[in-house]
XYZ file of C-alpha atoms in Angstrom:
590
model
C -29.803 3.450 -36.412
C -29.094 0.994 -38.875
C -31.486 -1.607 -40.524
C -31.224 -4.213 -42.932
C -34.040 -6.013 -44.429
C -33.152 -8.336 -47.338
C -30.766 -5.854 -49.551
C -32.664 -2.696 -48.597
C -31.308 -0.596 -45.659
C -33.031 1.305 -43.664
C -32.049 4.145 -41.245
C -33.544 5.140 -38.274
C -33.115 9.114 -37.741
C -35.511 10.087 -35.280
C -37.592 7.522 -32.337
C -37.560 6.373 -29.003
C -35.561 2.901 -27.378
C -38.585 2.942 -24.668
C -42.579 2.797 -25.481
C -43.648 4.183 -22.406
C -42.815 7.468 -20.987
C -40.485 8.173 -17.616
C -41.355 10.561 -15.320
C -39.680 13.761 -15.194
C -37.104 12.700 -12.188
C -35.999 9.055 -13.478
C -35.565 10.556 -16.992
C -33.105 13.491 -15.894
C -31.571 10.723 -14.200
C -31.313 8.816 -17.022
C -30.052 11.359 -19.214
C -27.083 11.781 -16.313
C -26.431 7.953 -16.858
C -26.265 8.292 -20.661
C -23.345 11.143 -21.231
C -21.180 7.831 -21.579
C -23.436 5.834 -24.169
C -22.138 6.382 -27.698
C -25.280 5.854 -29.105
C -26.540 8.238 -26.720
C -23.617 10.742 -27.755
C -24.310 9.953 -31.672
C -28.133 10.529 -31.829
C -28.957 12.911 -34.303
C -32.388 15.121 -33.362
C -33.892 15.701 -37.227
C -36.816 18.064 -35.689
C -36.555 20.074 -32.630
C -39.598 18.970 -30.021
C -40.824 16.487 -32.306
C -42.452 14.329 -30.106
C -45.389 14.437 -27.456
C -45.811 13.554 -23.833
C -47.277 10.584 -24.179
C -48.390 9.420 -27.569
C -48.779 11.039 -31.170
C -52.130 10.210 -33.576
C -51.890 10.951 -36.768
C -49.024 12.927 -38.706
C -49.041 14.600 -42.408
C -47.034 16.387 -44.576
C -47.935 19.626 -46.554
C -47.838 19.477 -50.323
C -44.624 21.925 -50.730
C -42.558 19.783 -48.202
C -42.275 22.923 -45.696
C -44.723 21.826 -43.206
C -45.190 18.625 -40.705
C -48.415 18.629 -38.776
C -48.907 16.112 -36.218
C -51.908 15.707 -33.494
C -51.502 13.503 -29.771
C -52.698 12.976 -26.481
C -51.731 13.907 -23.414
C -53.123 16.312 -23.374
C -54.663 16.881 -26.838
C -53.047 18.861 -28.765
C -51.118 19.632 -32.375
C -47.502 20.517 -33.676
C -46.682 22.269 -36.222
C -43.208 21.939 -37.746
C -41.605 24.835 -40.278
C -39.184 22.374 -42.099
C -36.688 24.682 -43.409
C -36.038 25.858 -39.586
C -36.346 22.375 -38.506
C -37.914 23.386 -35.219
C -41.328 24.173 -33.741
C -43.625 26.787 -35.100
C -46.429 26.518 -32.534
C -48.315 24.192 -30.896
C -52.120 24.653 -29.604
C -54.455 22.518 -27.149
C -57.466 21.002 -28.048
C -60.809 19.836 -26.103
C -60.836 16.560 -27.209
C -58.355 13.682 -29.043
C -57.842 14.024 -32.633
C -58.647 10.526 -34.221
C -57.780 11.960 -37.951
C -57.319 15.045 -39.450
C -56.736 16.526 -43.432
C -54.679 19.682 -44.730
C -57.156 21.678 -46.906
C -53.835 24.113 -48.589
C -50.775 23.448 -50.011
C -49.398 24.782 -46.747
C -50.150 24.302 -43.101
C -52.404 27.548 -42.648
C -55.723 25.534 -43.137
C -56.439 22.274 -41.674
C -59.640 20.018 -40.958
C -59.715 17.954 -38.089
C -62.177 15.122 -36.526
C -62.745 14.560 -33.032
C -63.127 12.120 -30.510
C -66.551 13.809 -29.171
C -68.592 13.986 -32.866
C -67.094 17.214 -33.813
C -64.860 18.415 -36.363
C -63.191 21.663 -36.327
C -61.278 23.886 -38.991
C -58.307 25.181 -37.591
C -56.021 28.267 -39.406
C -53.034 29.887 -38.630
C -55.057 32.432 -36.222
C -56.252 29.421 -34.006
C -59.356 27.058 -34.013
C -61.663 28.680 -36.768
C -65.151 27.057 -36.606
C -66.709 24.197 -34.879
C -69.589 21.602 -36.613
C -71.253 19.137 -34.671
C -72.055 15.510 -36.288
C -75.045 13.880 -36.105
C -72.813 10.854 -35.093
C -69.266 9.531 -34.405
C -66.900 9.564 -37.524
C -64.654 7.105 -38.159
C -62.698 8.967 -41.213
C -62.419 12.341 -42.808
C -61.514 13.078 -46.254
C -61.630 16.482 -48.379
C -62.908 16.669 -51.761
C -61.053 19.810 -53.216
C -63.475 19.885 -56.396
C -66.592 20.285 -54.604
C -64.912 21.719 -51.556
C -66.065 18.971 -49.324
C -65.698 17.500 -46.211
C -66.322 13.853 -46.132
C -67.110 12.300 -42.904
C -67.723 8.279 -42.725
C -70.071 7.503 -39.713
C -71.193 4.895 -37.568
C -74.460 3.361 -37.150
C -77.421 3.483 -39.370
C -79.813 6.457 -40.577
C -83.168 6.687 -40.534
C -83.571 4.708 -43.563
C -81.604 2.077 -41.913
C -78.759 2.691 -44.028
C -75.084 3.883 -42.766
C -73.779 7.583 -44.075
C -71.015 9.488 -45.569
C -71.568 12.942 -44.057
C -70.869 16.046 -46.794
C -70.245 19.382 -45.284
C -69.886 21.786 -48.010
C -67.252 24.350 -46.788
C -67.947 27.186 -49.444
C -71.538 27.088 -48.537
C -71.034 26.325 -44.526
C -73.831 23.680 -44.096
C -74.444 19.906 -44.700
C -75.506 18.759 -47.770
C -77.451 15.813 -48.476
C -75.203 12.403 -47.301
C -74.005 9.277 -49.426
C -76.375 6.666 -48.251
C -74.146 3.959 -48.266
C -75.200 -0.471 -47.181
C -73.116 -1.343 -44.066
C -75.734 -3.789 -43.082
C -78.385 -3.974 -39.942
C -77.344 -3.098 -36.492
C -78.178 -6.516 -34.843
C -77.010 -5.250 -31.313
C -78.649 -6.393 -28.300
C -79.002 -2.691 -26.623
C -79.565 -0.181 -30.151
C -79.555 3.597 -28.780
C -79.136 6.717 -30.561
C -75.698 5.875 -32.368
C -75.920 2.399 -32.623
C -74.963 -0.553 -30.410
C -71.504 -1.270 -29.351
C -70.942 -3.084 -32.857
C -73.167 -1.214 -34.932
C -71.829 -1.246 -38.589
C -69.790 1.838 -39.962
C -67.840 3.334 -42.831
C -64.361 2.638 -41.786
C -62.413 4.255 -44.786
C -62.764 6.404 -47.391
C -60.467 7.421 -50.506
C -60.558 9.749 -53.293
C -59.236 9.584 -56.425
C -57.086 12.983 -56.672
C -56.112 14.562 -60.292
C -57.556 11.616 -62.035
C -61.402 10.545 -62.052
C -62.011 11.883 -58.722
C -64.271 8.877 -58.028
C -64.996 8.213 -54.159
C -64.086 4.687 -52.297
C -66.103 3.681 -49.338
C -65.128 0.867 -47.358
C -67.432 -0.832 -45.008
C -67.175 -3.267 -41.640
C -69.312 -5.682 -43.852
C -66.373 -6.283 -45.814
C -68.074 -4.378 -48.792
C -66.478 -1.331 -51.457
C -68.864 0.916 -52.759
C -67.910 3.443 -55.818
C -69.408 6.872 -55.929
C -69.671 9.230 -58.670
C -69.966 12.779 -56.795
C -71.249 14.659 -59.865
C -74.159 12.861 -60.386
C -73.771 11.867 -56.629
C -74.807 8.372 -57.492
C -73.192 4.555 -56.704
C -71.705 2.688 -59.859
C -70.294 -0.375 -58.816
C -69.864 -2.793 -55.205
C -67.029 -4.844 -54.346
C -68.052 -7.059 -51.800
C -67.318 -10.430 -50.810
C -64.221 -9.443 -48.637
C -62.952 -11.428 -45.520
C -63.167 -8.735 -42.870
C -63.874 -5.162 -42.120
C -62.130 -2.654 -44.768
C -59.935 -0.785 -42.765
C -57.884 1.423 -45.312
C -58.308 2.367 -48.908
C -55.619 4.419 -51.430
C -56.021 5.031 -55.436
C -53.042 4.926 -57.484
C -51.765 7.952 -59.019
C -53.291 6.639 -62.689
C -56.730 5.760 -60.848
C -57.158 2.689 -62.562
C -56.562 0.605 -59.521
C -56.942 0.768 -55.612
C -55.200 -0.997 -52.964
C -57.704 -2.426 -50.016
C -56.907 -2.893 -46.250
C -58.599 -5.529 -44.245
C -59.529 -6.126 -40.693
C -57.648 -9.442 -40.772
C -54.012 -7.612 -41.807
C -54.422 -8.803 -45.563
C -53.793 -6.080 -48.507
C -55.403 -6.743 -51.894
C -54.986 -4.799 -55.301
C -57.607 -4.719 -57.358
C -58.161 -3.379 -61.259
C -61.141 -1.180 -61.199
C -62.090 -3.349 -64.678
C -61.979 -6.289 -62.236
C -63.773 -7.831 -59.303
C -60.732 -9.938 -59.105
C -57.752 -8.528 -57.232
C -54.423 -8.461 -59.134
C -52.860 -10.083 -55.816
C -52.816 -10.137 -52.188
C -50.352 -9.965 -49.013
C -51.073 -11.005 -45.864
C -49.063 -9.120 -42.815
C -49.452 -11.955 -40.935
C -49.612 -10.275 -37.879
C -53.112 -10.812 -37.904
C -54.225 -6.706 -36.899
C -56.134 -4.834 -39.101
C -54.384 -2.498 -41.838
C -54.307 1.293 -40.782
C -52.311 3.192 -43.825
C -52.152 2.240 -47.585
C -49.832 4.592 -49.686
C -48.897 4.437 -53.034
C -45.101 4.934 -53.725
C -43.013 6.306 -56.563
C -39.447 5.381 -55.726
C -36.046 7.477 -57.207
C -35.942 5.160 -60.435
C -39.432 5.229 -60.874
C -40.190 1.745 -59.686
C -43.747 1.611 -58.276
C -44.314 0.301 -54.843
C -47.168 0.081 -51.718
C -46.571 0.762 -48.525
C -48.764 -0.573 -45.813
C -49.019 -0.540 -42.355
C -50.426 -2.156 -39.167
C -49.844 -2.001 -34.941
C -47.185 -3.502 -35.392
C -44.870 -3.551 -39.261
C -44.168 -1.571 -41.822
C -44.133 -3.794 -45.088
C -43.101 -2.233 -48.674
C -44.500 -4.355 -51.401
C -44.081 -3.950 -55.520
C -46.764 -2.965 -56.698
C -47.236 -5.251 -60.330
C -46.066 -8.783 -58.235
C -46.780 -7.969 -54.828
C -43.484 -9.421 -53.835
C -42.213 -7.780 -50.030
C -39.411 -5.522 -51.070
C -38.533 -4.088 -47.655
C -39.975 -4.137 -43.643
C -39.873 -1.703 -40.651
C -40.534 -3.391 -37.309
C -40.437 -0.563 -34.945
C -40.238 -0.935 -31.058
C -43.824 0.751 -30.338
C -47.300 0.611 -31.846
C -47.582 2.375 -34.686
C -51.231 5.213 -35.022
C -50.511 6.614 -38.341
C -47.984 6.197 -41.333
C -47.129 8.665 -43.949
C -44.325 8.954 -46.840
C -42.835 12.086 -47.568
C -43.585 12.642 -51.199
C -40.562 12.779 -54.067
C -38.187 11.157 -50.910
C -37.036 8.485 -48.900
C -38.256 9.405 -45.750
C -41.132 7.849 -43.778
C -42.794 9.300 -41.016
C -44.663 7.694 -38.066
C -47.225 9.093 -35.235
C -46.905 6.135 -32.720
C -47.373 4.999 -29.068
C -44.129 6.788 -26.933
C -43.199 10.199 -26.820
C -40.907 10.332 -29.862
C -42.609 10.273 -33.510
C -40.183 7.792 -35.446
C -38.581 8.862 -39.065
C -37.037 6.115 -41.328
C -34.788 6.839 -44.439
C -34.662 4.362 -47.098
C -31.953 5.820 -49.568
C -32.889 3.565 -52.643
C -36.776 4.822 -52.167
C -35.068 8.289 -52.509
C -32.899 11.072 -51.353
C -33.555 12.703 -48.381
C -35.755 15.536 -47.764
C -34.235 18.916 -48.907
C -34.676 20.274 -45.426
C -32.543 16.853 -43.899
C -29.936 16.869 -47.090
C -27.409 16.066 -44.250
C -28.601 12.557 -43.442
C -27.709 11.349 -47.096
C -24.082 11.787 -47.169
C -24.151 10.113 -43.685
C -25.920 7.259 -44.863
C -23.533 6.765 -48.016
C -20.982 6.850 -44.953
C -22.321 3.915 -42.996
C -22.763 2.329 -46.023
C -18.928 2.405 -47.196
C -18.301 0.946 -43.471
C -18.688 -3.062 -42.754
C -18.636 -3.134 -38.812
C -19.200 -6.155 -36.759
C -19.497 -4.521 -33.519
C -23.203 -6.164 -32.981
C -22.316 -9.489 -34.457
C -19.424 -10.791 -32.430
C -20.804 -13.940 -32.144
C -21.544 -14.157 -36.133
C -19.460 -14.883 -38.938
C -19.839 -12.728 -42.377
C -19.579 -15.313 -45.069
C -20.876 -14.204 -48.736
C -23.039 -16.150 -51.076
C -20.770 -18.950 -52.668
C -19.273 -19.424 -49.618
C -23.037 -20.078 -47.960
C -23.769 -22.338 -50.830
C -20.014 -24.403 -50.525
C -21.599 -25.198 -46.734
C -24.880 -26.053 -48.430
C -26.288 -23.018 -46.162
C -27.973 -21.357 -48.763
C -31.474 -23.129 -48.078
C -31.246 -21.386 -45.131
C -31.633 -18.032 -46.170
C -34.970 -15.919 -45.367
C -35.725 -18.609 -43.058
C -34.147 -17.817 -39.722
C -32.541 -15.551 -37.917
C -29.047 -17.318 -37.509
C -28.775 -15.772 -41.033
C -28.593 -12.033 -40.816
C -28.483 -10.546 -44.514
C -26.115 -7.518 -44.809
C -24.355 -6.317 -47.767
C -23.054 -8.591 -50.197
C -23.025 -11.550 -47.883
C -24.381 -12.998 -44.613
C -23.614 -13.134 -40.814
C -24.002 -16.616 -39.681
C -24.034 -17.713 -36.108
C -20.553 -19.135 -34.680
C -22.217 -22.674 -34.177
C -24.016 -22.589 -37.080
C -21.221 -21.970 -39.213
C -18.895 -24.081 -37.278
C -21.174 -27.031 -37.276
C -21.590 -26.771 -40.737
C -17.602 -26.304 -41.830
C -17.348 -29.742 -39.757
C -20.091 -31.638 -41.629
C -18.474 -30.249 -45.210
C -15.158 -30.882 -44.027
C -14.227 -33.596 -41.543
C -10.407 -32.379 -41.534
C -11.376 -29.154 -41.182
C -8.713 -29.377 -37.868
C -6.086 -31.418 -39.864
C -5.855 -28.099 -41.716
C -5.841 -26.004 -39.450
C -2.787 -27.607 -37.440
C -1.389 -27.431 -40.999
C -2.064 -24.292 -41.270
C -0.481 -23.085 -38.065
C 2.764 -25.281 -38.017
C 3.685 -23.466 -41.595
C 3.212 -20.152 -40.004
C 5.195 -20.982 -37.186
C 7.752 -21.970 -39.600
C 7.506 -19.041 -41.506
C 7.726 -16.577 -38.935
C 11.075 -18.789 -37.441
C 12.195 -18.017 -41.337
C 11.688 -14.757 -41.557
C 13.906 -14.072 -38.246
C 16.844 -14.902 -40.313
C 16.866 -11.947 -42.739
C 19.696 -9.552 -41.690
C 18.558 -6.499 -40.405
C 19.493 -3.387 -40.948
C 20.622 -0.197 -39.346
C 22.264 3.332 -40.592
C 24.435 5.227 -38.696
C 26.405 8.511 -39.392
C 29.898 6.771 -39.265
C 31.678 3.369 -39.110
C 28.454 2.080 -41.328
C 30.721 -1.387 -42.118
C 31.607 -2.224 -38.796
C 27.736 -2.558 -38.301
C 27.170 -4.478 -41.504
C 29.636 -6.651 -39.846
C 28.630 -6.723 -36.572
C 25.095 -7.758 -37.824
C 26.744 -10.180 -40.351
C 28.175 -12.636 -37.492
C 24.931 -12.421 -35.473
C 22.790 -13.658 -38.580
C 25.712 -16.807 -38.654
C 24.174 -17.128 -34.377
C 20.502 -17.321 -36.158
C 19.679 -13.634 -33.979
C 19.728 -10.344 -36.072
C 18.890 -7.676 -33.284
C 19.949 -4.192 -34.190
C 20.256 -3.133 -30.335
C 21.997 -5.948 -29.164
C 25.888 -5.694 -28.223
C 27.653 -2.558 -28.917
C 24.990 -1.757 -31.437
C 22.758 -1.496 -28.179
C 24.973 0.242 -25.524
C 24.790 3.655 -24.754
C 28.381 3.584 -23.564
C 29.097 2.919 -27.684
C 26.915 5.414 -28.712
C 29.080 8.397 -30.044
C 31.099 5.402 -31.676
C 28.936 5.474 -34.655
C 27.739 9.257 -34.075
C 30.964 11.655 -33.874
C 33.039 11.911 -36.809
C 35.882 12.096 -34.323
C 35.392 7.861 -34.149
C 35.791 7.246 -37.759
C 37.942 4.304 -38.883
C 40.881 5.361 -40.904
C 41.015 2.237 -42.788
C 44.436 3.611 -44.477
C 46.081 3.791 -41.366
C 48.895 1.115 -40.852
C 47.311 0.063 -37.626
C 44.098 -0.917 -39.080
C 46.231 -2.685 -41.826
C 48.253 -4.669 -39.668
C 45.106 -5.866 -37.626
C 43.078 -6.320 -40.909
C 45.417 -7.566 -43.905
C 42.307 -9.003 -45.828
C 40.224 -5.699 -46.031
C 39.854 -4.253 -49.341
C 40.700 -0.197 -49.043
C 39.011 1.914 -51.563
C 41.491 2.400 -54.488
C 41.210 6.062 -55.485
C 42.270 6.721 -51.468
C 44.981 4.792 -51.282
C 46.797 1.686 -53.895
C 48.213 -0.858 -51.639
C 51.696 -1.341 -52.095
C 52.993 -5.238 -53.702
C 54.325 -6.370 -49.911
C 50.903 -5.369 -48.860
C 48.860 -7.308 -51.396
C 50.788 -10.480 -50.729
C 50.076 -10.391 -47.423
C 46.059 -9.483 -48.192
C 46.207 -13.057 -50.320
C 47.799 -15.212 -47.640
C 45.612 -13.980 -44.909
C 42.664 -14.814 -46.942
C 42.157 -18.300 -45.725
C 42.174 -17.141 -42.049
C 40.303 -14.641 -41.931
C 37.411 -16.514 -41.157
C 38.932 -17.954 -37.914
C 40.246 -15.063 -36.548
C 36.753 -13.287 -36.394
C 35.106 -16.087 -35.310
C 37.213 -16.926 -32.304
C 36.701 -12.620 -31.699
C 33.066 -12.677 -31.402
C 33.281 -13.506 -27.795
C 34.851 -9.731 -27.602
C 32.690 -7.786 -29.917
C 31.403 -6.261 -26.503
C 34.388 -5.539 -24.779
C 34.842 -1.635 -24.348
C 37.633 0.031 -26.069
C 40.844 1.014 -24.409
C 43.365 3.734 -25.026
C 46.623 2.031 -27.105
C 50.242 2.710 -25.428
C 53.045 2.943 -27.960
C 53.861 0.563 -30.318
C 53.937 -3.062 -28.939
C 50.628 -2.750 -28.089
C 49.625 -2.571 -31.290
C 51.951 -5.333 -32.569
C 50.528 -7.618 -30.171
C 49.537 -11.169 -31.972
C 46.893 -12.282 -29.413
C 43.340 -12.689 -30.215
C 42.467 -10.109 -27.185
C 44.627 -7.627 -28.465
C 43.326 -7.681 -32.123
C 39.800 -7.718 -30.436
C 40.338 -4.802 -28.607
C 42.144 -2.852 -31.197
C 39.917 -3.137 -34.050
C 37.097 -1.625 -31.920
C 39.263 1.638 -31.861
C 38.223 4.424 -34.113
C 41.509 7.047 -33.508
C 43.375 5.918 -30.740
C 44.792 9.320 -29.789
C 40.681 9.958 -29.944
C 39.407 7.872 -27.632
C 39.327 9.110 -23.494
């Protein structure tokens, strides 16, 4: 869904993975096969139906933004789209394939459309409206609203050997006299009625809306003739042009047109010039189908063209590529959604593609959704397609000396601030800029196996409900054995559990048991003042006190036992002081 050209992304909402069609029994199949896919699962359908069974022709978008009418093949026929629904309005069959076709209202209700068998019909919301027959095959329709005229551009030559712009005036309901216009001689071997196989045409045509409402018509002898259609005369020729002209657009101002050749190059030319202002060539070597004259959201001016095959977004004063659309199918027709980001495309496949480009503008009012999830995929850096890639950003490309590189080949994949590079690439070139690269990196690792061996030392830490010293202590002497586990010993046992649980097990540390077995243990004062014979023998057990509970750590896991009278409890061994210390209340313990 995602695609990044240079720092401009573009989104793919709506289009096809496949070019061709399936049948109807390997495609339910398919579907069956795809309920696991999460791209399958996280397609998002912008219009409901919008697509044909095999291929879509031309596509256009009503001046309010409420309407998308789109014509294709097989079998002929056209869609109509009510935006603010987002779904199908109706769709209705035709004889014959629609090669181009021209909205005559502001809406949808009126459209004029030109046919594959020298025809070209009016359609309305009722259903197909009137029929005219041409004197010859069209190669493109146009509508001049001033003179409420349909322009047709023909092929072959007239009687006085000259090619012709047919005029149909639809207020009057007739044809009016034509724009006699120099495509050259018809020097076909077999010359019949229309013209030979190659016979010489007017490809394009162009109007200049809201401005000077001159007319453009662009030849296959590489020629531009200028009309004036109130005094229905020709003011200037721009010939000289490598090609056929296979697409024509005025800017918005009028004061200069962008050309389409047969060859794939696009030229801008200052109608005070013969001179163009500069030139792109596709380089894909097919001939230009669409020119269209952008306004982005910050009011930067661009031109979009397309072939067959790419999509290419140019600036309009330099020329300079500022984004490209590669889709997976051949592309019939482009058009650009006016005031928006959106691009729409009538192509070979059964879907018709639409591409957002958020900093061309916001989405369409009717598809508001798709721009907070585009701010969303945005905020998110995944890698998911790039697993063998590494993202490195600029001044880390130019510390490799990689920065050459860039725009040059596809081991460098621009996204974001920065760049994935390909694993070899980038290792290959860490090794040339730094032959110890692996010096440092078994550096590297011995001082975070050292670290990690440090950080085992840190006493842990536990809380229980009662006898909270004994398991400060407890975890004391195994930090001295370089181990601090929390659930190790009787910290761990469930046999011990209550031990540090049931207020029943709390240490009395003012009992004269637990004084005789600890003499060096500091009771609280405001308990319980030891008495003078009591503090003596606190200070000369000092210096011992470290011996005795080392040589008891070898008991710290020994259960505890019930005590039997007193010599029991005045028993000097290191077992019995072991065992006894472990008691809580002896009387207590079962």
């Amino acid at each position: 869904m995602h695609v990044q050209q240079g720092d401009v992304p573009v989104y793919t909402v709506s289009g096809a993975n496949t070019a061709r069609p399936l049948p109807d029994w390997l495609a339910r199949r398919r579907k069956r096969s795809l309920k696991a896919d999460p791209e399958f699962q996280n397609r998002i359908e912008l219009l409901q139906d919008f697509s044909f069974e095999e291929a879509s022709a031309c596509v256009r978008v009503s001046e309010d933004n409420n309407w998308i009418v789109s014509t294709g093949t097989y079998k002929p026929q056209i869609h109509v789209h009510y935006l603010p629904h987002l779904s199908l309005s109706y769709a209705r069959h035709t004889t014959s394939l629609n090669i181009k076709f021209s909205l005559l209202s502001s809406d949808a209700s009126k459209s004029l459309h030109l046919q594959s068998d020298r025809r070209v019909e009016l359609h309305t919301l009722a259903g197909l409206h009137e029929t005219i027959k041409l004197p010859r095959y069209g190669r493109d329709l146009c509508y001049d609203r001033l003179a409420t005229e349909a322009l047709i551009g023909s092929v072959g030559l007239g009687a006085d050997g000259y090619g012709e712009v047919f005029r149909f005036n639809l207020e009057a309901g007739r044809f009016m006299q034509s724009y006699r216009v120099d495509v050259g001689s018809d020097s076909g071997s077999e010359v019949g009625l229309q013209g030979s196989i190659w016979a010489p045409a007017v490809n394009s045509i162009a109007i200049a809306d809201n401005t000077h409402n001159l007319l453009a018509f662009g030849t296959s002898i590489g020629s531009i003739e200028f009309w004036d259609p109130r005094s229905r005369s020709r003011i200037a020729v721009l010939g000289g042009q490598e090609g056929e002209i296979t697409a024509l657009d005025f800017n918005d101002s009028g004061l200069s047109i962008a050309t389409g050749s047969s060859t794939g190059v696009v030229k801008l030319f200052d109608m005070r010039s013969p001179k163009p202002l500069w030139q792109k060539d596709h380089g894909s070597g097919f001939p230009i189908k669409n020119l269209t004259h952008m306004t982005t959201s910050s009011s930067e001016r661009k031109i979009m063209s397309s072939d067959k095959q790419l999509i290419k977004i140019n600036e309009e004063s330099t020329g300079q590529t500022w984004t490209s659309i590669e889709p997976i199918v051949d592309l019939n027709f482009t058009t650009w959604v006016k005031g928006t980001g959106m691009i729409l495309t009538a192509n070979e496949g059964q879907a018709m593609h639409a591409f957002l480009i958020p900093q061309l503008g916001n989405a369409p009012r009717w598809a508001a959704h798709l721009d907070s999830l585009t701010e969303e995929m945005a905020s998110e850096v995944t890698t998911d397609n790039y697993e063998n890639y590494k993202f490195l950003t600029l001044p880390e490309l130019r510390s490799l000396s990689m920065d050459h590189l860039i725009g040059k080949t596809n081991l460098l994949r621009p996204y974001m601030h920065g760049y994935f590079v390909a694993s070899k690439l980038y290792e290959q070139a860490r090794l040339i800029a730094n032959p110890f690269a692996f010096e440092e990196e078994r550096a590297k690792r011995i001082k975070e196996k050292v670290e990690k061996e440090r950080s085992s030392r840190i006493r842990g830490n536990k809380k229980v409900k009662v006898n909270q010293k004994l398991v400060d202590k407890l975890l004391k002497r195994q930090e001295k054995r370089a181990t601090v586990d929390v659930n190790a010993g009787v910290l761990g046992d469930d046999r011990f559990s209550r031990m540090f649980e049931d207020e029943e097990f709390q240490i009395d540390e003012n009992s004269g048991e637990f004084k005789a077995l600890n003499p060096s243990t500091k009771v609280d004062p405001e308990s319980s003042r030891p008495t003078a014979r009591e503090t003596t023998m606190s200070d000369e057990s000092d210096e011992g006190t470290d011996n005795s509970s080392d040589e008891s750590d070898d008991f710290e896991d020994a259960p505890p036992r019930k005590a039997k009278g007193d010599a029991v409890i005045m028993r000097h061994s290191a077992l019995g002081l072991k065992r006894q210390a472990a008691l809580a209340k002896p009387e207590a313990v079962t």
